[in-house]
Coordinates of C-alpha atoms and ligand atoms in Angstrom, one line a residue:
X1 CA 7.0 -19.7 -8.5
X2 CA 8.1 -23.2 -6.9
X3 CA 4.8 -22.9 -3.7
X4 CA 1.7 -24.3 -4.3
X5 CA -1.3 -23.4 -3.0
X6 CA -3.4 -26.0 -1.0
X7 CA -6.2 -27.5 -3.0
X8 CA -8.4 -27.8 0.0
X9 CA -8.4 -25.3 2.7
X10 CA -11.4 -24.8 4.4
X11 CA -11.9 -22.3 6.6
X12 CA -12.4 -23.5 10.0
X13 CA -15.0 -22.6 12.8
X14 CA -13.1 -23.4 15.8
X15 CA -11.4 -21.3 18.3
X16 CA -7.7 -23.2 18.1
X17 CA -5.0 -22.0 21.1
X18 CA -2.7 -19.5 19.6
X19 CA 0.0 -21.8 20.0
X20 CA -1.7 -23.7 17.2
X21 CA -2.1 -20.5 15.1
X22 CA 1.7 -19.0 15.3
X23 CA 4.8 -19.4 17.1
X24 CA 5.1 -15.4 17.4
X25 CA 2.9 -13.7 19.4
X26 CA 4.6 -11.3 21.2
X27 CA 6.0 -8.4 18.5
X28 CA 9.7 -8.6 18.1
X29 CA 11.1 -6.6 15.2
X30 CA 14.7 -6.3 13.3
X31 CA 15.7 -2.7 11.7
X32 CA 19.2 -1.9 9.5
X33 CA 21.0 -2.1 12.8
X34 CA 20.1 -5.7 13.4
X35 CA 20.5 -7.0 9.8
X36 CA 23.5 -9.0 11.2
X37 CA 21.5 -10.5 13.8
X38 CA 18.9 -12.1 11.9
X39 CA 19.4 -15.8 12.1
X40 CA 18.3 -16.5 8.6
X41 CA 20.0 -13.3 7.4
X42 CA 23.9 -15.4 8.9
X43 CA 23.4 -18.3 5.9
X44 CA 23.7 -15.7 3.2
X45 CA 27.2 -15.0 1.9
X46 CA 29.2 -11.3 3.0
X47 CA 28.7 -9.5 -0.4
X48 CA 25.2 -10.2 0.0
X49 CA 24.4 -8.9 3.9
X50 CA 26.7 -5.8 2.6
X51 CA 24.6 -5.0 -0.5
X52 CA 21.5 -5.2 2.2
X53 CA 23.5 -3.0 4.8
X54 CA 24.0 -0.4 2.0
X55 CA 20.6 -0.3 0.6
X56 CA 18.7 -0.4 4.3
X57 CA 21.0 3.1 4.5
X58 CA 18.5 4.5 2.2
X59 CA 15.2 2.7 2.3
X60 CA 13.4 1.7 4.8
X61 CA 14.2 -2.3 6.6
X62 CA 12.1 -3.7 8.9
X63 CA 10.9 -6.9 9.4
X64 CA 9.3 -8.9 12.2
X65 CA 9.6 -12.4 13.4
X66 CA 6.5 -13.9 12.3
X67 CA 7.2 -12.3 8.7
X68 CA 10.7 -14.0 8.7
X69 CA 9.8 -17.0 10.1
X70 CA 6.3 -17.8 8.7
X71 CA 5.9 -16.0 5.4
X72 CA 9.6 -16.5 4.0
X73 CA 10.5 -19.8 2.5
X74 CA 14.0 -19.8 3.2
X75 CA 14.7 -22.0 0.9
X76 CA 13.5 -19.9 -1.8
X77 CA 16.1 -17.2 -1.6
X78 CA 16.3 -13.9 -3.0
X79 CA 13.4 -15.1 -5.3
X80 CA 11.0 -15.7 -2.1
X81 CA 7.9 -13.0 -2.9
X82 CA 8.3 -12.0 1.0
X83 CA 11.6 -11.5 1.0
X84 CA 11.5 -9.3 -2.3
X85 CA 8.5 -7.6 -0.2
X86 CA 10.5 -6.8 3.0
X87 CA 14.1 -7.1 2.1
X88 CA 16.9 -5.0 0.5
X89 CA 18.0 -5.6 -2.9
X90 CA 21.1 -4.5 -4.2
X91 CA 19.5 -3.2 -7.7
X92 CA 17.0 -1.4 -6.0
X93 CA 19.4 1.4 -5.8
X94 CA 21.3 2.8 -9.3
X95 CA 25.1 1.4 -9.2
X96 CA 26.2 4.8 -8.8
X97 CA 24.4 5.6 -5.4
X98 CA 25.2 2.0 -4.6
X99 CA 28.6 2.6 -5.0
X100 CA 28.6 5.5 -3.3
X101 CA 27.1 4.5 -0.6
X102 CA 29.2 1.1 0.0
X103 CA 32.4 3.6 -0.5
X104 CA 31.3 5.6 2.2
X105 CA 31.0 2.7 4.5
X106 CA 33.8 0.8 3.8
X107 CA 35.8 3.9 4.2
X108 CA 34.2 4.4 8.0
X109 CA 33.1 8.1 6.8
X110 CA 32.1 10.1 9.5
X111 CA 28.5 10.2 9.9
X112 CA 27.5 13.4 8.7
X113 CA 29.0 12.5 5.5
X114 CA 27.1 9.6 5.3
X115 CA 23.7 11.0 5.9
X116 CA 24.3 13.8 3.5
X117 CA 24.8 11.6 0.7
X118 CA 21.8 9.5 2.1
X119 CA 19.7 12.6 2.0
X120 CA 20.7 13.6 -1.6
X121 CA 19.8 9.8 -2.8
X122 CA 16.3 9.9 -1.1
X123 CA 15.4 13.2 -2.6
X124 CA 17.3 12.0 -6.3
X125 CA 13.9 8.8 -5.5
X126 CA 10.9 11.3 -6.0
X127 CA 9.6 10.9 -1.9
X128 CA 6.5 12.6 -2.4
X129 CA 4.9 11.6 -5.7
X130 CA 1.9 12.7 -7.6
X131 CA 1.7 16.4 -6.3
X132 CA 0.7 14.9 -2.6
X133 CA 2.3 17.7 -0.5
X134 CA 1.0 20.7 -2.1
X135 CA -2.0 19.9 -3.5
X136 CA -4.8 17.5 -1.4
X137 CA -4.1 19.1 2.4
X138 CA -7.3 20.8 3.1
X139 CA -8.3 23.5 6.2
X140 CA -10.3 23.6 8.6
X141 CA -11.2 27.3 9.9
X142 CA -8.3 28.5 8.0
X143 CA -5.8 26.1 9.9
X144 CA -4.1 23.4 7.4
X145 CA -4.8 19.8 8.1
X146 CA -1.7 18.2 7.5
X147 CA -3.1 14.4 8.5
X148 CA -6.0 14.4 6.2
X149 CA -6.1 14.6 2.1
X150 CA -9.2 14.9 0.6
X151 CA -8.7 14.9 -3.0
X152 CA -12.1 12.9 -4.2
X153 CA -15.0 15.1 -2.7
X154 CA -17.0 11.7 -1.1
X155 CA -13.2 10.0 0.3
X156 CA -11.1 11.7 3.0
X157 CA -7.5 10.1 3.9
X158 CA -6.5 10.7 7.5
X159 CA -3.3 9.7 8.4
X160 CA -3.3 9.5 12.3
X161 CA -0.1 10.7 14.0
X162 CA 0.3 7.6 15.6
X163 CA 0.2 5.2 13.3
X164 CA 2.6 6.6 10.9
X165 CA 5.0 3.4 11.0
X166 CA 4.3 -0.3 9.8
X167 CA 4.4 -3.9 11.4
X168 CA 7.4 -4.0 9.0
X169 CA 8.3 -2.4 5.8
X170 CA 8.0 -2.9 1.8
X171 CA 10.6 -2.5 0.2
X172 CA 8.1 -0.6 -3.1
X173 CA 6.3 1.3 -0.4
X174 CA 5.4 5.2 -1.7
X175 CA 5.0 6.1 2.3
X176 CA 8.9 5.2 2.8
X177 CA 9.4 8.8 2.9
X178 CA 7.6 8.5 6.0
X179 CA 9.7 6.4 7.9
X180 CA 13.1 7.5 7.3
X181 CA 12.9 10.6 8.8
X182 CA 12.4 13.3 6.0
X183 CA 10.4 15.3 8.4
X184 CA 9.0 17.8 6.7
X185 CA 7.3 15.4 4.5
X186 CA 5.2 13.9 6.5
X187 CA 1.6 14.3 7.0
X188 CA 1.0 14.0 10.7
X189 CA -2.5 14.9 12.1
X190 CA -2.4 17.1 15.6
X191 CA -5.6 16.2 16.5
X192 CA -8.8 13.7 16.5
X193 CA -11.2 16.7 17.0
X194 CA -9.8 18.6 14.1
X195 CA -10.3 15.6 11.9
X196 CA -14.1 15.4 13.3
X197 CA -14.5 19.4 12.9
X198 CA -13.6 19.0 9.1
X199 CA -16.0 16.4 8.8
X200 CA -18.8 18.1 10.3
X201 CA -18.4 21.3 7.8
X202 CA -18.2 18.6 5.2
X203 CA -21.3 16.6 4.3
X204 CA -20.3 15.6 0.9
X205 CA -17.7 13.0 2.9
X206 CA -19.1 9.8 3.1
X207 CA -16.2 7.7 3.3
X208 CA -13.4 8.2 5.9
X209 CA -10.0 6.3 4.8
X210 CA -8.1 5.7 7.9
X211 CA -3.8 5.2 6.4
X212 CA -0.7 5.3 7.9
X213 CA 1.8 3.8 7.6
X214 CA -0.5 1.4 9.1
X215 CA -3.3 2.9 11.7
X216 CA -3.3 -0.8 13.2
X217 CA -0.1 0.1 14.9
X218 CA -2.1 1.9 17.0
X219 CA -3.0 1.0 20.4
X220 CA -7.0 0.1 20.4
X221 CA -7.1 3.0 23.3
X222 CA -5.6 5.4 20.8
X223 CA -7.7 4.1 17.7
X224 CA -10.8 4.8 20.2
X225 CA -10.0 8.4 20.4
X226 CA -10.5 8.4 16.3
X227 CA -12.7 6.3 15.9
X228 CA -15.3 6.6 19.0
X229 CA -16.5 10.1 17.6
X230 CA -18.2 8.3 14.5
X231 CA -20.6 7.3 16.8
X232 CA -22.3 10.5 17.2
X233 CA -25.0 11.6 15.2
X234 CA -23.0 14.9 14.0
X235 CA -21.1 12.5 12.1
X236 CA -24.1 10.7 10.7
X237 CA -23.0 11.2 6.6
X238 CA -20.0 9.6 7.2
X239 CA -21.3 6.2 6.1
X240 CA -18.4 4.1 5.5
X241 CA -15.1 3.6 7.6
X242 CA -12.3 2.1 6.0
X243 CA -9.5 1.4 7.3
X244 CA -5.8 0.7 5.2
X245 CA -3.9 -1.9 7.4
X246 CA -1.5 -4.7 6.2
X247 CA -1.8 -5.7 10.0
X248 CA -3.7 -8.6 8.1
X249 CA -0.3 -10.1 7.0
X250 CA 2.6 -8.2 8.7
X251 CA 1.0 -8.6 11.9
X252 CA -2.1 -10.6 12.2
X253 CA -1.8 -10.9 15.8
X254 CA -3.1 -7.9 15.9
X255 CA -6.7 -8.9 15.5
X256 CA -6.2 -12.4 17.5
X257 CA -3.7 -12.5 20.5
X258 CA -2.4 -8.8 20.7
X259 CA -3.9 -7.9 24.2
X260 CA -6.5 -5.2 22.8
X261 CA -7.1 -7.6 19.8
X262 CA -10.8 -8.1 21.3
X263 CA -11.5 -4.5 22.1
X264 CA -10.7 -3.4 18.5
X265 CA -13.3 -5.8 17.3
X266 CA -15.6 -4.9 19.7
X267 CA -15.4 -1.1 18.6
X268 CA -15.9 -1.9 15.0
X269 CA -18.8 -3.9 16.4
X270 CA -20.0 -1.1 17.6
X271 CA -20.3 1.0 14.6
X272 CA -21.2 -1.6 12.4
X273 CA -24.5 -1.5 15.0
X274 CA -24.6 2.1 15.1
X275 CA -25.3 1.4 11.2
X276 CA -21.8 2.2 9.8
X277 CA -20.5 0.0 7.4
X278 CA -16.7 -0.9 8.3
X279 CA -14.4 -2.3 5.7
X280 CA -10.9 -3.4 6.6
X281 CA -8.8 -2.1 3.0
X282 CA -6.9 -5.4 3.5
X283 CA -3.4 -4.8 1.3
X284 CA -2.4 -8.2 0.5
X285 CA 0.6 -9.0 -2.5
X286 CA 0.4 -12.4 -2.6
X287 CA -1.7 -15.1 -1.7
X288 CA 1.1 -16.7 1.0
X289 CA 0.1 -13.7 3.1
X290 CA -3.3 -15.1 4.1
X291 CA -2.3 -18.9 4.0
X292 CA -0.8 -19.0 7.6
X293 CA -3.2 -20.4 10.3
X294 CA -3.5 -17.0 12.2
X295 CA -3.9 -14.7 9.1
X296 CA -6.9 -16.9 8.4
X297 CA -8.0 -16.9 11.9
X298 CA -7.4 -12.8 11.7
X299 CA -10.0 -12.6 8.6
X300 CA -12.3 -15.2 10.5
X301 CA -12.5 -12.8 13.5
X302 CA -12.5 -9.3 11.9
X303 CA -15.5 -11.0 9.5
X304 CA -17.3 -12.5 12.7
X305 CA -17.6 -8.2 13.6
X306 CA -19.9 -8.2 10.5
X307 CA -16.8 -5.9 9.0
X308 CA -15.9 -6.6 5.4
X309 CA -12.7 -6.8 4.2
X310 CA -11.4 -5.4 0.9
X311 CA -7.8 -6.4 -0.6
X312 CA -5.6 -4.4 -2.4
X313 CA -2.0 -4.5 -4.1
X314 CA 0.0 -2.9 -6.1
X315 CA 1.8 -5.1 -9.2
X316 CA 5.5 -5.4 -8.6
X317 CA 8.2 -7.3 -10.2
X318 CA 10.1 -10.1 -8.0
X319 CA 6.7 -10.2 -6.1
X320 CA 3.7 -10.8 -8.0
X321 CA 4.0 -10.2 -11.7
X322 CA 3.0 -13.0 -12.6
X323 CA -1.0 -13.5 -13.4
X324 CA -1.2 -17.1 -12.0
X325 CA -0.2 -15.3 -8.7
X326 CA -3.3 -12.7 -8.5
X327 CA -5.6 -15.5 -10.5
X328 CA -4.9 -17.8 -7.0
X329 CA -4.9 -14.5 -4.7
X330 CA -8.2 -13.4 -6.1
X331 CA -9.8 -16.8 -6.4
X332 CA -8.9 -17.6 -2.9
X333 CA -9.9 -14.4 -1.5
X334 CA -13.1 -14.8 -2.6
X335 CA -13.2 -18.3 -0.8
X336 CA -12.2 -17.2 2.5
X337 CA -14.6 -14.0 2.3
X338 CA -12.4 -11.5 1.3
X339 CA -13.7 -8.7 -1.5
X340 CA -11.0 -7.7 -4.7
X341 CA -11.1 -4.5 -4.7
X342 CA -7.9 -2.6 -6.5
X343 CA -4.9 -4.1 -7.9
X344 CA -2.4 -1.0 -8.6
X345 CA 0.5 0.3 -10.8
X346 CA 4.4 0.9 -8.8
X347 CA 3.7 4.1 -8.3
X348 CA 6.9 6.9 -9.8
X349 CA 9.0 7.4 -6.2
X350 CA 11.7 5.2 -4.3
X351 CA 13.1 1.5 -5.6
X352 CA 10.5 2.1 -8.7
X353 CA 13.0 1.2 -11.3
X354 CA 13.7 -2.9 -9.7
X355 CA 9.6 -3.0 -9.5
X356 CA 7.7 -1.2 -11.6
X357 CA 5.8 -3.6 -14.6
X358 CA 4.9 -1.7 -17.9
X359 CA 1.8 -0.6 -18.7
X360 CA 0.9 -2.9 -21.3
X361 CA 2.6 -5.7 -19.5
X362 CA 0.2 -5.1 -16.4
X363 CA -2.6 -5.3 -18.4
X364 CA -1.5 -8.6 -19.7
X365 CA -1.3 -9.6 -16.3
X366 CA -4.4 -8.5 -15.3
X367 CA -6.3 -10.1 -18.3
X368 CA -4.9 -13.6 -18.3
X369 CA -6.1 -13.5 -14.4
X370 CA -9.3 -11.7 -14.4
X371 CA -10.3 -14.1 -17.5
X372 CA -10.2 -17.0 -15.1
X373 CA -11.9 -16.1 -12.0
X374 CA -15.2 -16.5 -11.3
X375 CA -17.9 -13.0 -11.3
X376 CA -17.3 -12.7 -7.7
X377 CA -13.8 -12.2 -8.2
X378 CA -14.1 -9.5 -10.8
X379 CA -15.0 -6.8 -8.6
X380 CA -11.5 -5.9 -8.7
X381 CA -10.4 -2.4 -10.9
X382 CA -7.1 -2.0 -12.1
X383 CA -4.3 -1.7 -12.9
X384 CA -5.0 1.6 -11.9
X385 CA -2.7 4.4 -11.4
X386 CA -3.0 7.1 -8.2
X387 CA -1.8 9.9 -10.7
X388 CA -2.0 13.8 -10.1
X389 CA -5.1 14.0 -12.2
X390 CA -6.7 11.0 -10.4
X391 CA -7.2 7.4 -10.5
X392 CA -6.4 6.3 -14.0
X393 CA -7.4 2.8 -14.9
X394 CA -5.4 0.7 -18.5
X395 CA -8.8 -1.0 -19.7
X396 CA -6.6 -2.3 -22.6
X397 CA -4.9 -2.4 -26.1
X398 CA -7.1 -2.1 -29.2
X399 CA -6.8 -0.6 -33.1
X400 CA -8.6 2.0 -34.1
X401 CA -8.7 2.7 -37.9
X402 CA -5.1 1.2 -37.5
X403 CA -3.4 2.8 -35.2
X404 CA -2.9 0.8 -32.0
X405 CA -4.0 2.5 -28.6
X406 CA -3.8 2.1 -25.0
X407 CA -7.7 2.6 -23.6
X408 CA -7.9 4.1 -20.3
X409 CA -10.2 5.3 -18.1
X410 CA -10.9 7.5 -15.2
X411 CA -12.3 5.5 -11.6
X412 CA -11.5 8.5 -9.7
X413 CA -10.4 12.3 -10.9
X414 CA -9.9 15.4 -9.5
X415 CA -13.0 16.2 -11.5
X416 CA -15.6 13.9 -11.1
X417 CA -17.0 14.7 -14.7
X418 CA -13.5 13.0 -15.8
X419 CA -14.8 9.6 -14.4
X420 CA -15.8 7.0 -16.9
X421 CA -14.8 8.5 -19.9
X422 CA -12.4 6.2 -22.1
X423 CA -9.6 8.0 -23.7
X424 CA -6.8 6.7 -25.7
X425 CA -3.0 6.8 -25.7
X426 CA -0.4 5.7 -28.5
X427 CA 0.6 2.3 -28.2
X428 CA 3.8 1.8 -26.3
X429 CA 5.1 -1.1 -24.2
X430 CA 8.0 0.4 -22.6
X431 CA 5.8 3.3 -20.8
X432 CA 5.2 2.4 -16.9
X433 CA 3.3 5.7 -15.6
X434 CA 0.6 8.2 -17.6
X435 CA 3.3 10.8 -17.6
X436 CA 4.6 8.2 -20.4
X437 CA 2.5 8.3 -22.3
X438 CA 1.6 10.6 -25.4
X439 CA -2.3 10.6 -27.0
X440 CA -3.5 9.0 -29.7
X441 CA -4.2 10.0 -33.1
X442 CA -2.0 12.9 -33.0
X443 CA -3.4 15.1 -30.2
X444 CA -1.5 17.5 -28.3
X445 CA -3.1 16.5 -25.3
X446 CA -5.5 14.3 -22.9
X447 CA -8.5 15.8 -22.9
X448 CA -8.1 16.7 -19.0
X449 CA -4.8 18.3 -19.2
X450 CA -5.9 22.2 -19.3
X451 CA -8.2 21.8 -17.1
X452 CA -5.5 20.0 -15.0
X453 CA -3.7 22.7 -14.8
X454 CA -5.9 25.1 -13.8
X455 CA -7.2 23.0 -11.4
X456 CA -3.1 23.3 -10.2
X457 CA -2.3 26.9 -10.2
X458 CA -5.6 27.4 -8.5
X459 CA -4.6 25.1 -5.6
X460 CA -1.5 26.6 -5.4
X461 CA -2.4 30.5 -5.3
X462 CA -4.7 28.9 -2.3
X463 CA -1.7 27.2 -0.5
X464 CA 0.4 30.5 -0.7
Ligands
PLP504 C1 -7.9 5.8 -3.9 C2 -8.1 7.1 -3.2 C3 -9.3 7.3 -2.5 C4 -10.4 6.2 -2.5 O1 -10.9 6.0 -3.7 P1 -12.0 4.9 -4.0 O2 -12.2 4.8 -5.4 O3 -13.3 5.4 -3.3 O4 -11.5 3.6 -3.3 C5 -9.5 8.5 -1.8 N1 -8.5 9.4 -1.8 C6 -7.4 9.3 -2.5 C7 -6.4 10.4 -2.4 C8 -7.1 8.1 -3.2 O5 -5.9 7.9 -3.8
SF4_505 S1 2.5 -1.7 5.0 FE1 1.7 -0.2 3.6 S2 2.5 1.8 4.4 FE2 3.6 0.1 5.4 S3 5.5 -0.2 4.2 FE3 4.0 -1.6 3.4 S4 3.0 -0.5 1.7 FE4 4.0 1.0 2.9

């Protein structure tokens, strides 16, 4: 990493003209179709725009003019963290499918061709990992939900039909399904007042996860229609409402000069005095995301609504493995207001192979950051994995009676008893995923694993 960070960089008070906070505040975006058109895109050589035509094919591109222009350092090319975060790479694909694909282009194939062999690639990348699809989608009066998942019994997920699309893309995203059209895989809600009728018949929900894509690609006049109800005192156990959004650094405009910037605000405000508490899940992966003059502003305002905000990442190699990068994320975050909350494992689906960080490493990196930020910083968990059986969290490496051992942990499981209880895998550094790994001390299994299972079939004799 060649950037530094500013040593001093106070937060400031005033209301500055958003010509002093970005040049971009009217949303212009570029998708696969424009790769030839981005200016910045022109200085890099042919082989290079080719490898990016051929992997946009399969993955999802997009990128807006405030991300290219603000967040890149040109200058820092391919190893910019931003452009890893929203660009193509040629190794995110195996050579094979590369080489497939670029064939299939370079020959002109006709299009159905193409797409076929597009199709077979996205399947070949796992689109819907960790038993998503047939396990978490709950009903309401017999009628599936498709647009919530409530897998923890205090947490539902909603995923508004509306906001099923992103500011821009990331290149590791487990959504990407999502956006490239694989229909049938994605989770689209039909309606507001289904979401509100599940909620009413369940009282254990005290937290209501608002996801995407990114809900803050919503209009505030469609976000009202989900977000109004909470007001009502039939909804009074829903205490918290979170909302996912990386709006905070793909698109901070959205909280400062978008035109319905204000009356977002004012709705959180709203139900913040209604007594709700409001927490923006804020997913930041690195700490040039809120170093721009209108990200801060964005945090400034959304905090001003007495909202909190929460960050989140995932760890990815070419972005942020590197624990000097989450030591000056975290530590900074905490200076500016902002609240640590996760830092995750590359999950097992798309471009996993050109990101994912082993196990062990990502403790490592974990460690040698945590170790060095203040108490206030430490309220972030990780690296955790979003597994089948639940949240699973490496705590570390130890020896016990001399055999080494990976500890881990559950934060969240399918069974709550699972929670908190540290359980131990064999040592091994190449491993990247719990499905890696083998237990300790020669058991034939982790001590959730039948229940697991049951848990599974059950679920599935229920979805038919
Ligand atoms: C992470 C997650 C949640 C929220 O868990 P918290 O520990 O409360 O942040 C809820 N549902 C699902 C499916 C999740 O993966
Ligand atoms: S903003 Fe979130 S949902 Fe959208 S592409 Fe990035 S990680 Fe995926």
């Amino acid at each position: 990493m060649t950037l530094t960070v500013p040593k001093v960089n106070p937060v400031e008070n005033v209301q500055r003209s958003s010509s002093q906070l970005t040049q971009f505040t009217e949303f212009r975006h570029y998708t696969p179709r424009d790769l030839d058109k981005i200016p910045q895109v022109k200085r890099l050589n042919r082989e290079q725009r080719f490898a990016m035509k051929v992997v946009s094919q399969v993955l999802p591109f997009k990128v807006n003019e405030y991300v290219l222009h603000e967040l890149i350092n040109w200058d820092n090319i391919p190893e910019d963290p931003i452009f890893q975060l929203t660009f193509p790479q040629k190794e995110m694909l195996l050579d094979k499918d590369f080489n497939t694909i670029a064939d299939l282009l370079r020959s002109q194939a006709p299009k159905d061709q193409l797409k076929k062999k597009i199709d077979e690639i996205r399947y070949s990348l796992n689109p819907h990992p960790a038993g998503q699809m047939q396990m978490n989608v709950p009903k309401v009066n017999g009628v599936p939900l498709p647009g919530v998942q409530h897998k923890y019994k205090e947490t539902a997920l909603f995923f508004p039909t509306s906001g099923q699309t992103c500011h821009a893309y990331c290149t590791f995203c487990f959504r990407w399904a999502q956006f490239v059209g694989i229909n049938e895989l994605k989770f689209a809600s039909k309606e507001a007042s289904q979401l509100m009728e599940y909620l009413r018949q369940h009282k254990e929900v005290s937290d209501i996860l608002f996801t995407g894509g990114d809900p803050m690609v919503m209009k505030t006049r469609v976000f009202n229609r989900y977000l109004e109800p909470f007001l009502g005192k039939d909804l009074n156990h829903v205490q918290t409402i979170r909302i996912g959004t990386k709006a905070v650094s793909y698109w901070p405009q959205r909280f400062v000069t978008d035109q319905d910037a204000d009356d977002f605000l004012w709705i959180i405000e709203k139900l913040i005095k209604k007594g709700k508490h409001v927490a923006i899940m804020g997913h930041y992966n690195h700490w040039v995301e809120f170093e721009t003059p209108i990200a801060r502003e964005a945090i400034r305002r959304i905090r001003e609504t007495g909202a909190q905000i929460r960050t989140q990442s995932p760890l990815i190699r070419h972005i942020n493995d590197d624990a000097d990068v989450w030591e000056t994320m975290w530590r900074n975050q905490v200076r500016y207001g902002l609240i640590p909350y996760y830092m995750f494992v590359e999950r097992d689906t798309g471009a996993r192979r050109y990101f994912e960080v082993p196990l062990v490493q990502a403790w490592e990196i974990f460690r040698n950051a945590w170790k060095n930020v203040s108490g206030l910083g430490r309220t972030v968990r990780g690296p955790s994995m979003s597994a089948t059986p639940g949240k699973v969290e490496v705590q570390g490496v130890t020896e016990i009676k001399g055999e080494k051992v990976i500890v881990l942990r559950f934060i969240q499981g399918r069974n709550p008893d699972w929670v908190e209880r540290p359980f131990f895998a064999k040592y091994d550094t190449k491993a990247s995923w719990l499905d890696q790994l083998e237990p300790a001390f020669g058991e034939k299994e982790f001590f959730f694993e039948s229940e697991l299972k049951e848990i599974q079939s059950r679920a599935m004799a229920k979805a038919g």
